[in-house]
Short mmCIF file of C-alpha atoms in Angstrom, two decimals:
data_model
loop_
_atom_site.label_atom_id
_atom_site.label_comp_id
_atom_site.label_asym_id
_atom_site.label_seq_id
_atom_site.Cartn_x
_atom_site.Cartn_y
_atom_site.Cartn_z
CA MET A 1 104.14 85.37 91.11
CA VAL A 2 103.05 86.14 93.90
CA MET A 3 106.07 85.95 96.11
CA SER A 4 107.52 88.29 93.93
CA PHE A 5 105.09 91.51 94.77
CA ARG A 6 105.53 94.32 95.91
CA VAL A 7 102.89 96.08 98.90
CA SER A 8 101.39 98.23 96.44
CA GLU A 9 100.69 94.89 94.08
CA LEU A 10 100.06 92.97 97.09
CA GLN A 11 97.15 95.26 98.20
CA VAL A 12 95.75 96.13 94.94
CA LEU A 13 95.39 91.29 95.06
CA LEU A 14 93.75 91.43 97.73
CA GLY A 15 91.61 95.17 97.46
CA PHE A 16 90.70 93.53 94.21
CA ALA A 17 89.36 89.70 95.63
CA GLY A 18 87.42 92.15 98.95
CA ARG A 19 90.52 91.00 101.28
CA ASN A 20 91.58 93.31 103.63
CA LYS A 21 93.95 95.41 102.55
CA SER A 22 95.43 96.74 104.75
CA GLY A 23 98.58 95.76 107.25
CA ARG A 24 103.31 95.36 107.06
CA LYS A 25 104.00 93.56 104.04
CA TYR A 26 104.39 89.77 105.31
CA GLU A 27 100.71 90.10 106.79
CA LEU A 28 99.29 91.44 103.22
CA LEU A 29 101.72 88.07 101.46
CA ALA A 30 100.28 86.10 104.11
CA LYS A 31 97.09 87.00 103.62
CA ALA A 32 97.26 86.64 99.49
CA LEU A 33 99.27 82.68 100.48
CA GLN A 34 96.14 82.40 102.27
CA LEU A 35 94.02 83.43 99.12
CA LEU A 36 95.61 80.93 96.88
CA LYS A 37 95.30 78.11 99.23
CA SER A 38 91.78 78.27 99.42
CA GLY A 39 90.92 78.83 96.00
CA CYS A 40 91.07 81.33 93.88
CA SER A 41 88.55 82.47 91.06
CA PRO A 42 89.74 82.60 87.76
CA ALA A 43 89.05 86.47 88.10
CA VAL A 44 91.77 86.69 90.77
CA GLN A 45 93.66 84.32 88.83
CA MET A 46 94.15 86.81 85.89
CA LYS A 47 94.39 90.02 87.94
CA ILE A 48 98.19 87.98 89.59
CA LYS A 49 99.29 87.41 86.31
CA GLU A 50 98.28 91.08 84.89
CA LEU A 51 100.47 92.35 88.38
CA TYR A 52 103.18 90.06 87.91
CA ARG A 53 103.04 91.11 83.96
CA ARG A 54 103.49 94.97 84.90
CA ARG A 55 105.83 93.56 87.95
CA PHE A 56 108.47 92.03 85.46
CA PRO A 57 107.16 93.58 81.84
CA ARG A 58 108.15 90.99 79.50
CA LYS A 59 108.80 91.53 75.00
CA ILE A 60 106.66 89.66 72.26
CA LEU A 61 109.21 87.39 69.94
CA THR A 62 107.62 89.06 66.56
CA PRO A 63 108.90 87.49 63.36
CA SER A 64 111.70 90.05 62.49
CA ASP A 65 113.49 88.84 66.28
CA LEU A 66 112.97 85.26 65.49
CA SER A 67 115.40 85.58 62.63
CA MET A 68 117.66 87.80 63.83
CA LEU A 69 117.77 85.45 66.57
CA HIS A 70 119.06 82.31 64.24
CA ILE A 71 121.63 85.11 62.47
CA GLN A 72 122.91 85.05 66.32
CA ALA A 73 122.63 81.69 66.86
CA GLY A 74 124.58 81.26 63.83
CA GLN A 75 127.24 83.76 64.35
CA LEU A 76 127.05 83.23 68.08
CA PRO A 77 128.09 79.67 68.55
CA SER A 78 130.16 79.46 72.23
CA ALA A 79 127.41 79.78 75.21
CA THR A 80 130.35 82.19 76.57
CA ALA A 81 129.67 84.48 72.93
CA LEU A 82 125.45 83.92 73.75
CA THR A 83 125.93 85.87 76.62
CA GLN A 84 126.80 88.68 74.70
CA GLY A 85 123.92 89.35 72.81
CA THR A 86 120.69 91.24 72.84
CA VAL A 87 118.11 90.34 75.46
CA CYS A 88 115.16 88.83 75.01
CA HIS A 89 111.31 87.13 77.07
CA LEU A 90 108.99 84.33 76.42
CA PRO A 91 105.88 85.33 76.32
CA TYR A 92 103.16 83.54 78.79
CA ASP A 93 101.48 83.02 76.15
CA HIS A 94 103.15 81.27 74.02
CA SER A 95 102.34 81.11 70.14
CA SER A 96 103.07 78.51 67.54
CA SER A 97 105.89 80.76 66.17
CA ALA A 98 107.91 81.29 69.30
CA ALA A 99 107.21 76.85 70.93
CA ALA A 100 108.87 76.67 66.98
CA VAL A 101 112.07 78.34 68.53
CA PRO A 102 114.15 75.58 69.88
CA ALA A 103 115.46 76.30 73.04
CA ALA A 104 119.38 75.98 71.98
CA LEU A 105 119.23 78.38 70.12
CA LEU A 106 117.47 81.17 72.48
CA PRO A 107 120.23 83.75 73.95
CA PRO A 108 120.23 82.90 77.91
CA VAL A 109 118.75 86.11 80.08
CA PRO A 110 121.83 87.96 81.64
CA ILE A 111 122.28 89.97 84.98
CA LEU A 112 122.43 93.36 83.72
CA GLY A 113 124.61 95.65 85.49
CA PRO A 114 124.99 100.02 84.65
CA LYS A 115 126.22 98.94 81.42
CA HIS A 116 124.43 96.62 79.65
CA GLU A 117 120.89 98.91 80.87
CA THR A 118 121.42 101.28 78.67
CA ASP A 119 121.77 98.36 75.51
CA VAL A 120 118.87 96.77 76.45
CA GLN A 121 116.17 99.34 77.47
CA HIS A 122 115.55 99.97 73.34
CA LEU A 123 114.84 95.85 73.33
CA SER A 124 112.43 95.14 76.28
CA PRO A 125 109.74 98.10 76.48
CA PRO A 126 106.85 97.59 78.56
CA ILE A 127 103.73 96.62 76.88
CA HIS A 128 100.45 98.42 77.92
CA PRO A 129 97.60 97.87 76.35
CA VAL A 130 96.31 101.88 74.46
CA HIS A 131 93.10 101.87 75.78
CA PRO A 132 92.99 100.02 79.20
CA ASP A 133 89.31 98.76 80.10
CA VAL A 134 89.65 101.71 82.97
CA LYS A 135 85.52 103.33 83.99
CA MET A 136 86.69 107.35 85.36
CA LYS A 137 84.44 107.66 88.93
CA ARG A 138 81.75 109.94 87.91
CA LEU A 139 82.03 113.12 89.34
CA PRO A 140 78.90 114.45 90.58
CA PHE A 141 78.86 118.41 89.20
CA TYR A 142 79.09 117.47 85.36
CA ASP A 143 77.73 115.50 83.06
CA VAL A 144 79.16 114.05 80.04
CA TYR A 145 78.98 114.56 77.23
CA ASP A 146 81.01 112.92 74.87
CA GLU A 147 84.22 111.03 74.99
CA LEU A 148 86.78 112.99 72.76
CA ILE A 149 89.94 110.93 74.49
CA LYS A 150 89.40 107.47 75.31
CA PRO A 151 91.11 106.68 79.01
CA THR A 152 94.79 105.82 77.37
CA THR A 153 97.57 104.08 79.16
CA LEU A 154 100.27 106.84 80.01
CA ALA A 155 103.01 104.48 79.67
CA SER A 156 106.61 104.36 81.27
CA THR A 157 109.66 103.68 79.03
CA ASN A 158 111.75 103.02 82.52
CA SER A 159 114.53 104.82 79.84
CA GLN A 160 114.64 108.68 81.37
CA ARG A 161 113.47 109.56 84.86
CA PHE A 162 110.80 112.35 83.56
CA GLU A 163 107.80 110.29 80.39
CA GLU A 164 106.68 112.60 77.81
CA ALA A 165 103.19 111.35 75.96
CA HIS A 166 101.25 113.47 73.29
CA PHE A 167 98.07 112.85 72.43
CA THR A 168 95.96 114.87 69.43
CA PHE A 169 91.99 115.66 69.53
CA ALA A 170 90.02 116.76 67.28
CA LEU A 171 86.25 118.69 67.84
CA THR A 172 82.32 117.85 65.34
CA PRO A 173 80.87 121.33 64.46
CA GLN A 174 77.76 119.98 66.75
CA GLN A 175 80.53 120.22 69.69
CA VAL A 176 81.56 123.62 68.28
CA GLN A 177 78.96 125.36 68.36
CA GLN A 178 77.70 123.56 71.60
CA ILE A 179 80.73 125.30 73.46
CA LEU A 180 79.99 128.68 72.01
CA THR A 181 76.83 129.33 72.68
CA SER A 182 77.41 127.85 75.70
CA ARG A 183 79.63 130.94 76.19
CA LEU A 184 77.16 132.79 74.56
CA ALA A 185 74.72 131.78 77.18
CA ALA A 186 76.93 132.39 79.83
CA GLY A 187 77.69 136.38 78.93
CA PHE A 188 73.76 136.42 79.68
CA CYS A 189 73.49 134.93 82.43
CA GLU A 190 75.66 136.60 84.70
CA CYS A 191 73.41 137.57 87.07
CA HIS A 192 72.24 134.65 87.54
CA HIS A 193 75.39 132.14 87.66
CA SER A 194 73.84 130.01 89.92
CA LEU A 195 70.98 128.83 87.23
CA ALA A 196 73.56 128.43 84.50
CA SER A 197 75.23 125.66 83.07
CA PHE A 198 78.36 125.79 81.22
CA SER A 199 80.07 122.98 78.16
CA LEU A 200 83.36 122.38 79.07
CA LEU A 201 86.27 120.69 78.40
CA LEU A 202 87.83 118.47 81.09
CA LEU A 203 91.06 116.58 81.37
CA ARG A 204 90.65 114.02 83.83
CA PHE A 205 94.67 111.54 85.12
CA CYS A 206 94.06 108.48 86.84
CA LEU A 207 95.94 105.54 88.26
CA CYS A 208 95.53 102.57 85.29
CA GLU A 209 93.87 100.33 87.87
CA THR A 210 90.28 98.35 85.93
CA SER A 211 89.18 96.44 89.57
CA CYS A 212 86.97 99.31 89.90
CA PRO A 213 86.18 102.99 88.70
CA GLN A 214 88.68 105.17 89.75
CA GLU A 215 89.50 108.14 91.22
CA ASP A 216 91.23 111.90 89.58
CA TYR A 217 94.87 111.02 90.63
CA PHE A 218 98.00 113.55 89.32
CA PRO A 219 101.13 112.04 88.12
CA PRO A 220 104.27 113.12 90.01
CA ASN A 221 106.04 115.98 88.32
CA LEU A 222 103.01 116.63 86.43
CA PHE A 223 103.35 119.05 83.04
CA VAL A 224 100.08 119.62 81.16
CA LYS A 225 101.19 121.53 77.38
CA VAL A 226 97.41 122.74 75.21
CA ASN A 227 98.24 123.08 72.17
CA GLY A 228 102.02 124.75 72.29
CA LYS A 229 101.10 126.25 76.12
CA LEU A 230 100.90 125.63 79.60
CA CYS A 231 97.80 124.39 81.54
CA PRO A 232 97.52 125.86 85.40
CA LEU A 233 97.02 122.72 87.57
CA PRO A 234 95.83 122.73 90.94
CA GLY A 235 98.55 123.73 93.76
CA TYR A 236 100.71 122.22 95.64
CA LEU A 237 98.48 122.03 99.46
CA PRO A 238 100.88 122.20 102.91
CA PRO A 239 102.92 118.88 103.06
CA THR A 240 101.34 117.44 106.90
CA LYS A 241 104.73 116.07 107.79
CA ASN A 242 107.98 118.07 107.98
CA GLY A 243 110.05 115.89 104.74
CA ALA A 244 107.23 115.00 103.00
CA GLU A 245 106.84 116.01 99.74
CA PRO A 246 103.89 118.62 98.56
CA LYS A 247 100.82 116.42 96.35
CA ARG A 248 98.39 118.03 94.71
CA PRO A 249 94.75 117.73 94.73
CA SER A 250 93.16 115.75 92.58
CA ARG A 251 90.50 117.09 89.94
CA PRO A 252 89.82 117.75 86.90
CA VAL A 253 91.54 120.12 84.48
CA ASN A 254 89.35 122.68 82.53
CA ILE A 255 91.38 122.88 78.94
CA THR A 256 88.69 124.53 77.44
CA PRO A 257 90.47 128.64 77.22
CA LEU A 258 93.12 126.71 75.43
CA ALA A 259 91.42 124.39 72.88
CA ARG A 260 90.99 125.40 69.40
CA LEU A 261 87.01 125.82 69.26
CA SER A 262 88.00 124.58 65.03
CA ALA A 263 86.54 121.86 62.96
CA THR A 264 89.17 121.78 61.44
CA VAL A 265 92.35 122.33 63.45
CA PRO A 266 93.18 119.65 65.59
CA ASN A 267 94.14 119.45 69.47
CA THR A 268 97.02 118.54 70.70
CA ILE A 269 98.16 117.91 74.27
CA VAL A 270 102.26 117.39 75.77
CA VAL A 271 101.89 115.48 78.97
CA ASN A 272 105.58 115.39 81.33
CA TRP A 273 105.41 113.33 84.42
CA SER A 274 107.91 111.34 86.78
CA SER A 275 108.10 108.23 85.50
CA GLU A 276 107.55 105.24 89.31
CA PHE A 277 108.27 101.58 88.22
CA GLY A 278 105.42 99.18 88.58
CA ARG A 279 102.55 102.05 88.09
CA ASN A 280 100.86 104.01 85.40
CA TYR A 281 99.18 106.11 84.99
CA SER A 282 95.89 107.51 82.68
CA LEU A 283 94.99 110.31 80.27
CA SER A 284 91.46 110.94 79.04
CA VAL A 285 89.23 113.97 77.98
CA TYR A 286 85.22 114.14 78.36
CA LEU A 287 82.93 117.20 76.86
CA VAL A 288 80.98 118.16 79.43
CA LYS A 289 78.36 120.20 80.82
CA GLN A 290 79.17 121.65 84.87
CA LEU A 291 75.98 121.35 86.78
CA THR A 292 75.83 124.25 89.74
CA SER A 293 74.61 123.53 93.25
CA VAL A 294 71.10 124.90 92.78
CA THR A 295 70.81 122.47 90.31
CA LEU A 296 72.00 119.24 92.27
CA LEU A 297 69.40 120.22 95.30
CA GLN A 298 66.69 120.43 92.37
CA LYS A 299 68.25 117.06 91.48
CA LEU A 300 68.40 115.56 94.91
CA ARG A 301 64.63 117.16 95.63
CA ALA A 302 63.61 115.02 92.51
CA LYS A 303 64.63 112.33 94.57
CA GLY A 304 62.02 112.52 97.11
CA ILE A 305 61.95 112.45 100.56
CA ARG A 306 62.47 109.43 103.00
CA ASN A 307 59.70 108.27 104.01
CA PRO A 308 59.25 109.40 108.11
CA ASP A 309 59.28 105.99 108.88
CA HIS A 310 62.49 105.12 108.83
CA SER A 311 63.71 107.63 110.88
CA ARG A 312 61.16 106.37 113.44
CA ALA A 313 62.18 102.62 113.34
CA LEU A 314 65.92 104.62 113.90
CA ILE A 315 64.78 106.22 116.92
CA LYS A 316 64.06 103.14 118.71
CA GLU A 317 66.44 100.97 118.32
CA LYS A 318 68.61 103.38 118.97
CA LEU A 319 65.98 103.75 122.48
CA THR A 320 65.71 100.04 122.89
CA ALA A 321 67.04 99.30 125.91
CA ASP A 322 70.42 96.54 125.58
CA PRO A 323 69.52 93.96 128.49
CA ASP A 324 73.69 93.57 128.89
CA SER A 325 74.11 97.60 129.75
CA GLU A 326 73.29 99.51 132.99
CA ILE A 327 72.16 102.37 131.57
CA ALA A 328 69.60 103.25 129.25
CA THR A 329 68.55 105.73 127.09
CA THR A 330 65.63 107.04 127.25
CA SER A 331 64.84 109.94 124.57
CA LEU A 332 67.43 111.39 122.56
CA ARG A 333 68.54 115.02 121.52
CA VAL A 334 68.68 117.17 118.50
CA SER A 335 69.67 120.17 117.52
CA LEU A 336 67.49 121.32 113.54
CA MET A 337 70.42 123.88 113.89
CA CYS A 338 73.23 123.04 110.64
CA PRO A 339 76.25 122.38 112.15
CA LEU A 340 77.98 123.92 108.41
CA GLY A 341 75.93 127.57 108.84
CA LYS A 342 74.43 127.93 112.35
CA MET A 343 71.74 128.52 111.05
CA ARG A 344 68.30 126.80 111.38
CA LEU A 345 68.07 123.56 108.66
CA ILE A 346 66.07 124.16 105.57
CA VAL A 347 66.12 120.93 103.92
CA PRO A 348 67.56 118.77 105.40
CA CYS A 349 69.59 115.99 105.05
CA ARG A 350 72.37 113.01 105.86
CA ALA A 351 73.99 109.48 103.91
CA ILE A 352 72.35 106.99 103.85
CA THR A 353 75.16 105.28 105.63
CA CYS A 354 75.47 107.48 108.30
CA THR A 355 74.07 106.13 111.90
CA HIS A 356 73.35 109.37 113.13
CA LEU A 357 69.65 111.43 113.63
CA GLN A 358 71.40 115.06 113.43
CA CYS A 359 71.55 115.90 109.41
CA PHE A 360 72.83 119.00 108.21
CA ASP A 361 71.49 121.33 105.27
CA ALA A 362 71.52 120.52 102.17
CA ALA A 363 71.54 123.39 100.29
CA LEU A 364 74.96 124.40 102.65
CA TYR A 365 76.33 121.08 101.62
CA LEU A 366 76.31 121.27 98.38
CA GLN A 367 78.19 124.56 98.10
CA MET A 368 80.27 124.35 99.70
CA ASN A 369 81.65 121.05 97.68
CA GLU A 370 81.10 123.53 94.68
CA LYS A 371 83.68 124.73 95.44
CA LYS A 372 85.84 122.16 97.40
CA PRO A 373 84.57 118.59 96.70
CA THR A 374 85.22 116.69 99.62
CA TRP A 375 82.07 114.54 100.26
CA THR A 376 83.03 114.55 103.72
CA CYS A 377 79.62 114.52 106.34
CA PRO A 378 79.63 117.59 109.06
CA VAL A 379 78.87 115.57 111.78
CA CYS A 380 81.04 112.34 111.64
CA ASP A 381 83.05 112.49 108.86
CA LYS A 382 82.71 109.77 106.79
CA LYS A 383 81.94 109.59 103.10
CA ALA A 384 78.80 111.11 101.98
CA PRO A 385 78.60 111.29 98.51
CA TYR A 386 75.59 113.15 96.14
CA ASP A 387 74.17 109.90 95.46
CA ASN A 388 74.01 108.67 98.95
CA LEU A 389 72.65 111.85 100.24
CA ILE A 390 68.54 112.30 101.22
CA ILE A 391 66.27 114.38 102.88
CA ASP A 392 64.93 113.04 105.99
CA GLY A 393 60.60 113.03 106.06
CA LEU A 394 60.70 113.26 109.73
CA PHE A 395 63.18 116.90 109.58
CA MET A 396 60.45 118.55 106.85
CA GLU A 397 57.28 116.65 109.68
CA ILE A 398 59.32 118.00 112.24
CA LEU A 399 60.47 121.86 110.97
CA ASN A 400 57.11 122.70 109.47
CA SER A 401 55.51 122.02 112.83
CA CYS A 402 58.02 123.51 115.15
CA THR A 403 59.16 126.94 114.61
CA ASP A 404 60.07 128.51 117.82
CA CYS A 405 62.63 125.72 119.12
CA ASP A 406 65.72 125.29 117.87
CA GLU A 407 66.52 122.02 119.60
CA ILE A 408 64.01 118.26 119.81
CA GLN A 409 63.95 115.48 122.48
CA PHE A 410 63.22 111.96 120.80
CA MET A 411 60.92 109.64 123.63
CA GLU A 412 61.15 105.81 123.16
CA ASP A 413 57.76 105.51 120.81
CA GLY A 414 59.26 107.72 118.01
CA SER A 415 57.48 110.59 119.24
CA TRP A 416 59.26 114.10 120.04
CA CYS A 417 58.33 117.41 121.33
CA PRO A 418 60.72 120.33 122.13
CA MET A 419 62.88 122.09 123.58
CA LYS A 420 63.09 125.07 126.13
CA PRO A 421 65.01 128.15 124.31
CA LYS A 422 68.15 128.38 126.80
CA LYS A 423 67.47 131.68 127.09
CA GLU A 424 64.37 130.98 129.56
CA ASN A 425 66.24 128.06 131.62
CA GLN A 426 69.08 131.32 132.16
CA GLU A 427 66.25 133.83 133.58
CA VAL A 428 64.80 130.66 135.17
CA CYS A 429 67.47 130.00 137.28
CA GLN A 430 68.68 133.35 137.75
CA THR A 431 64.82 134.48 139.27
CA SER A 432 65.10 131.32 141.25
CA ALA A 433 68.11 130.59 143.29
CA PHE A 434 70.31 133.09 145.17
CA SER A 435 73.58 130.84 146.03
CA GLY A 436 75.22 131.69 149.79
CA ILE A 437 78.25 133.80 148.37
CA GLU A 438 75.42 136.25 146.82
CA ALA A 439 72.85 136.77 149.69
CA ASP A 440 76.71 137.64 151.89
CA CYS A 441 77.73 140.04 149.25
CA TRP A 442 74.27 141.23 150.02
CA PHE A 443 74.38 141.61 153.29
CA SER A 444 78.30 143.06 153.07
CA SER A 445 77.04 145.51 151.16
CA ALA A 446 73.31 147.07 153.60
CA ALA A 447 75.95 147.28 156.58
CA SER A 448 78.34 149.25 155.00
CA SER A 449 75.90 151.35 152.98
CA LEU A 450 73.73 151.86 156.19
CA TYR A 451 77.19 152.50 158.36
CA THR A 452 77.66 155.11 156.11
CA VAL A 453 73.92 156.87 156.53
CA SER A 454 74.82 156.93 160.71
CA SER A 455 78.30 158.76 160.06
CA GLU A 456 76.99 161.42 158.25
CA GLY A 457 73.49 161.88 160.94
CA LYS A 458 75.74 162.04 163.47
CA ASN A 459 78.29 164.32 161.61
CA SER A 460 75.66 167.19 160.47
CA SER A 461 73.64 167.05 163.59
CA GLU A 462 75.95 167.48 166.61
CA GLY A 463 74.12 168.91 168.71
CA LYS A 464 71.63 166.10 168.82
CA LYS A 465 71.69 163.23 170.99
CA LYS A 466 73.90 160.81 170.04
CA VAL A 467 73.41 157.99 167.52
CA GLU A 468 74.80 154.27 168.48
CA VAL A 469 76.62 152.60 166.58
CA ILE A 470 77.46 149.12 166.37
CA ASP A 471 80.12 148.25 163.36
CA LEU A 472 78.79 144.59 162.23
CA THR A 473 82.89 143.82 160.59
CA LEU A 474 84.35 144.49 164.49
CA ASP A 475 83.58 141.49 165.84
CA SER A 476 86.29 138.87 163.96
CA SER A 477 89.16 141.85 164.25
CA SER A 478 88.82 141.78 167.28
CA ASP A 479 91.82 140.05 169.12
CA GLU A 480 91.18 140.82 172.74
CA GLU A 481 87.64 139.13 172.82
CA GLU A 482 86.70 135.24 171.52
CA PRO A 483 85.27 135.12 168.32
CA PRO A 484 81.75 134.31 168.69
CA ALA A 485 79.91 131.12 167.75
CA LYS A 486 78.74 130.86 164.42
CA LYS A 487 74.87 131.67 164.04
CA GLN A 488 72.58 131.57 161.55
CA CYS A 489 71.14 134.76 160.32
CA PRO A 490 67.38 135.18 161.12
CA VAL A 491 67.12 136.90 158.19
CA SER A 492 68.14 134.56 155.45
CA SER A 493 64.48 133.37 154.94
CA VAL A 494 63.13 136.18 154.59
CA ALA A 495 62.04 136.30 150.17
CA LEU A 496 64.82 139.05 148.19
CA PRO A 497 63.63 140.27 145.48
#
């Protein structure tokens, strides 16, 4: 079974078993075979059978099929004639009824060609559970009230390129009232939109995979109609590579504007998508309450502030001298400015999984993910989901006690001291440092001004004693005399303003 898997099945199997699922196909196959040789658990064995069943779907024999086989066996006694009959696959779990059929009565499976494929498509559809045990990943900005359509398989029949599936759901009077009340409250809360919460109907798609909670994932070439009206989907992202197919950003779809808010008339959903061999999708509909970034910030504050000793221990760990390293770090400089808004931190936070000390502002981070949910740390670019966020107690202490600096320095013992602002440092450098190039320019300017004043005095007073003027620039321009030896400037030690 494992030898027949493709890359996608091998990756699912290795991920389910907690093994590394990166590499080429032969590497994945070697890892999967090694998993078998080392003795896999019953759960992994069941997963292999499930993947193999998806890879090669079989039709379970029914009593009507068995009776047809008896009739066909009587009508077509020859082996050559049996090959022209219908194709039947034995199920994996042989039941008593299937086992009672003699092997001679079962027609062999012919090699299917283009002409025979259309004849057997209606006899061997893949069998999928209507409601598989698919769990959708929880979304921070939505609280689920009710599950209107459980995760249901979008099964591919392999009969055509484009598939179509129909779904219906009905609302109870309480659910209708809840949505209408939410709309009415939204109209009154336009001036306080950030504090309002709304009841919505969300349509979600994901891969039909039961190993872990699934993220939103759209089937290819998806079209959705709700009550006969085309449902708008997120726009396609620009392709990252030349020739690559554009993809939609996978996220929940709000179908509330297209829904019938009635307790007597049901709602219909028609889904069209492109089938993919060996890959199935799941659809579900939920009644949710949409939360805002302000609400999530309040919930984050309610979780409490992390003890400052956690950050102090992290500082000591980073500044502990490594005996194998020749370079010892004795201090750490950390900014009190948010890397997102370039403003001073108000609610310093970071993810538990992050190893850096630098924090970002929780309010800005939640606002950005409210507009475009990426949940990526702006400091290290690693995943920073809402459930992993913490408010740093040490940075809260620093921000409250130090209001006139934008940068601090941590010491080996976990203590800290404020860094001077950059402007003051620049002013000190400008007044204390006077470079040689600037001094040369100053002397040249003074000499030229002296020459100008002397010339004007000569022209204005012809009757007076002639004033001797020495041009300091003629020494280096004379071709007849040798250049004088370089002498140290006599006024270089004079303090200049």
